[in-house]
Tab-separated table of C-alpha atoms in Angstrom:
chain	number	residue	atom	x	y	z
V	8	MET	CA	-50.729	29.846	27.657
V	9	GLN	CA	-53.864	28.784	29.503
V	10	ALA	CA	-53.288	25.108	28.733
V	11	VAL	CA	-49.605	24.784	29.691
V	12	GLY	CA	-48.856	27.912	31.698
V	13	PRO	CA	-45.904	30.286	31.490
V	14	ASN	CA	-43.331	27.488	31.226
V	15	GLY	CA	-45.002	26.301	28.026
V	16	LEU	CA	-43.176	28.910	25.955
V	17	LEU	CA	-39.806	27.681	27.175
V	18	ALA	CA	-40.800	24.064	26.504
V	19	TYR	CA	-42.058	24.985	23.026
V	20	LEU	CA	-38.828	26.796	22.115
V	21	GLY	CA	-36.789	23.906	23.489
V	22	LEU	CA	-38.787	21.445	21.406
V	23	LEU	CA	-38.285	23.526	18.254
V	24	SER	CA	-34.550	23.820	18.926
V	25	ALA	CA	-34.240	20.073	19.491
V	26	ALA	CA	-36.141	19.365	16.265
V	27	ALA	CA	-33.889	21.737	14.301
V	28	ALA	CA	-30.760	20.138	15.802
V	29	ALA	CA	-32.040	16.646	14.952
V	30	TYR	CA	-32.754	17.679	11.360
V	31	LEU	CA	-29.313	19.265	11.042
V	32	ALA	CA	-27.625	16.129	12.401
V	33	PHE	CA	-29.645	13.966	9.992
V	34	ARG	CA	-28.679	16.096	6.986
V	35	LEU	CA	-24.994	16.182	7.924
V	36	ARG	CA	-24.853	12.409	8.343
V	37	ARG	CA	-26.788	11.748	5.134
V	38	ASN	CA	-24.664	13.941	2.830
V	39	PRO	CA	-21.527	15.197	4.594
V	40	PRO	CA	-19.764	18.213	3.110
V	41	SER	CA	-16.633	17.658	1.063
V	42	ALA	CA	-13.548	17.385	3.266
V	43	ASN	CA	-11.314	18.672	0.464
V	44	PRO	CA	-11.793	22.422	-0.102
V	45	PHE	CA	-9.828	22.114	-3.369
V	46	ALA	CA	-12.145	19.504	-4.855
V	47	GLU	CA	-13.118	19.785	-8.508
V	48	ARG	CA	-15.653	22.504	-9.165
V	49	PRO	CA	-17.878	23.100	-12.182
V	50	ALA	CA	-16.028	24.735	-15.080
V	51	THR	CA	-18.664	27.417	-15.573
V	52	ALA	CA	-18.816	30.591	-13.552
V	53	PRO	CA	-21.975	32.458	-12.589
V	54	THR	CA	-22.782	35.182	-15.087
V	55	ILE	CA	-24.938	38.278	-15.094
V	56	PRO	CA	-27.649	38.201	-17.776
V	57	ASP	CA	-27.669	40.981	-20.372
V	58	VAL	CA	-30.991	42.531	-19.399
V	59	SER	CA	-31.573	46.213	-18.858
V	60	PRO	CA	-33.733	47.513	-15.995
V	61	SER	CA	-36.350	48.620	-18.514
V	62	GLY	CA	-36.757	45.049	-19.770
V	63	ARG	CA	-35.579	45.871	-23.294
V	64	ALA	CA	-32.593	44.244	-24.948
V	65	PRO	CA	-29.279	46.109	-24.564
V	66	THR	CA	-28.129	48.217	-27.509
V	67	GLY	CA	-24.620	46.761	-27.655
V	68	LYS	CA	-22.656	49.740	-26.350
């Protein structure tokens, strides 16, 4: 604050916002999201592992 004064915070936040926007624009241009929401998806579904909270194997019930 001593070096740039009270307006330094606003300039710093503006610089961070501009950098984040530039990175977002770069990522969207590099690998754009699929335009087709019904595109082919992986055949597997996420599953929940069979692990009990105690860390022991389940008993099979």
